[in-house]
PDB file of C-alpha atoms in Angstrom:
ATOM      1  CA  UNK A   1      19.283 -79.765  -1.887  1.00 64.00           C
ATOM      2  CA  UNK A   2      17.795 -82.830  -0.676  1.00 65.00           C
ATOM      3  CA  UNK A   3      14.028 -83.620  -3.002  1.00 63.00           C
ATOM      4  CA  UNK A   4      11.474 -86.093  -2.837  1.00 58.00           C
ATOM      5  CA  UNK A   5      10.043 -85.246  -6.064  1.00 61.00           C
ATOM      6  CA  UNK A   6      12.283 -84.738  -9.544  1.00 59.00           C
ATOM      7  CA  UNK A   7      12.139 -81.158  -9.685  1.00 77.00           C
ATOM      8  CA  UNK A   8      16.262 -81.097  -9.132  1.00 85.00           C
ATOM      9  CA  UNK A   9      16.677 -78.824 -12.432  1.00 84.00           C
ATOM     10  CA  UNK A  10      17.196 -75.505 -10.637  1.00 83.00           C
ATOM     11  CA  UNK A  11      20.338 -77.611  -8.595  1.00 85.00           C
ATOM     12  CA  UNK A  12      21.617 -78.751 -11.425  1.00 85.00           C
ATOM     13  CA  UNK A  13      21.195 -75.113 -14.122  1.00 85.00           C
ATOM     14  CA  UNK A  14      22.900 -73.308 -10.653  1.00 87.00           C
ATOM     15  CA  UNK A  15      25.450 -76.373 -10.590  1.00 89.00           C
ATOM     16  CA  UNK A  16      24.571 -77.684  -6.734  1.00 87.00           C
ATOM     17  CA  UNK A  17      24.648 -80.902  -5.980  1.00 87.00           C
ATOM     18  CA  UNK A  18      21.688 -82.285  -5.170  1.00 88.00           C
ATOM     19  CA  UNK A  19      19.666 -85.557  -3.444  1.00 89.00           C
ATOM     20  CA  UNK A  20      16.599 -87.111  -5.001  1.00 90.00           C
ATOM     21  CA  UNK A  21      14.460 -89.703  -2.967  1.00 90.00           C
ATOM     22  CA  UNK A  22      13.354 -92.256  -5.405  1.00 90.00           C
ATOM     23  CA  UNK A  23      10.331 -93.512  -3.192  1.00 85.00           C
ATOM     24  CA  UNK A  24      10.876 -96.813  -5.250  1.00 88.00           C
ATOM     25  CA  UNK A  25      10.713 -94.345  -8.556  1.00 88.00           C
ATOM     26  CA  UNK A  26      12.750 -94.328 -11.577  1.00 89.00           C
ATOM     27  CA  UNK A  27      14.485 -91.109 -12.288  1.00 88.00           C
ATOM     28  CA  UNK A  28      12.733 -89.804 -15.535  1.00 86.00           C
ATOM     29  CA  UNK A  29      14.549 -87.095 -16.838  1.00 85.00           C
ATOM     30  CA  UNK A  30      17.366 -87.609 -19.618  1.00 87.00           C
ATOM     31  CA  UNK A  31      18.618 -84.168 -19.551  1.00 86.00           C
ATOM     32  CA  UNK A  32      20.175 -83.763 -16.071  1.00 87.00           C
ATOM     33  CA  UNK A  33      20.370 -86.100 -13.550  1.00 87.00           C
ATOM     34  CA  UNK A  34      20.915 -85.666  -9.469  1.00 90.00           C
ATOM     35  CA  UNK A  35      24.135 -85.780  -7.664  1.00 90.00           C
ATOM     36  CA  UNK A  36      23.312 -88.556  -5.608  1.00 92.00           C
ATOM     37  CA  UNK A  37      20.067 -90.816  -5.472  1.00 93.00           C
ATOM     38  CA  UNK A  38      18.830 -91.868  -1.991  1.00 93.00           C
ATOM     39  CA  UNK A  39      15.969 -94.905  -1.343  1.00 92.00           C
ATOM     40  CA  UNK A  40      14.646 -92.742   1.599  1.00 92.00           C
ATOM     41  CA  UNK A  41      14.857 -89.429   3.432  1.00 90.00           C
ATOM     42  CA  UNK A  42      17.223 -90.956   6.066  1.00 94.00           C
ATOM     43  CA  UNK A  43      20.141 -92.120   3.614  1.00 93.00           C
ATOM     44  CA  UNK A  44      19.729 -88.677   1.692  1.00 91.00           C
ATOM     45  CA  UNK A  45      20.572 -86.764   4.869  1.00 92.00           C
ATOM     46  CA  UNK A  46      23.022 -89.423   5.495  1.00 93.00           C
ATOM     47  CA  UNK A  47      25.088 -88.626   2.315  1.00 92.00           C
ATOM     48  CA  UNK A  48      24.538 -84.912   2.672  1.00 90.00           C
ATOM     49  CA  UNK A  49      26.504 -85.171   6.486  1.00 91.00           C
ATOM     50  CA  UNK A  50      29.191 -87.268   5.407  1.00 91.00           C
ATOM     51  CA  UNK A  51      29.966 -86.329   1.498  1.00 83.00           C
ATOM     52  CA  UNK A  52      32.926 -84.014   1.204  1.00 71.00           C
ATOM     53  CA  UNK A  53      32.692 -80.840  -0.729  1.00 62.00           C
TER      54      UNK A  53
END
């Protein structure tokens, strides 16, 4: 699941991994954080091609 925005909690309660795009954000949350953390769209679908499962 690749997001621009932080709704990644579903990901993370179903236990995907998961992309946020920060968009120069800080990631907010304290309770569960994103598998990975991309500055733009293009290195979040870059991780999602080459990570392994």
């Amino acid at each position: 699941m690749i997001r621009r925005t932080p709704d990644i909690a579903g990901a993370h309660a179903l236990g995907l991994r998961s992309s946020w795009v920060t968009d120069g954000r800080v990631w907010a949350q304290d309770a569960y954080w994103p598998a990975h953390v991309a500055r733009d769209v293009a290195a979040a679908i870059g991780h999602a091609i080459t990570a392994s499962e």
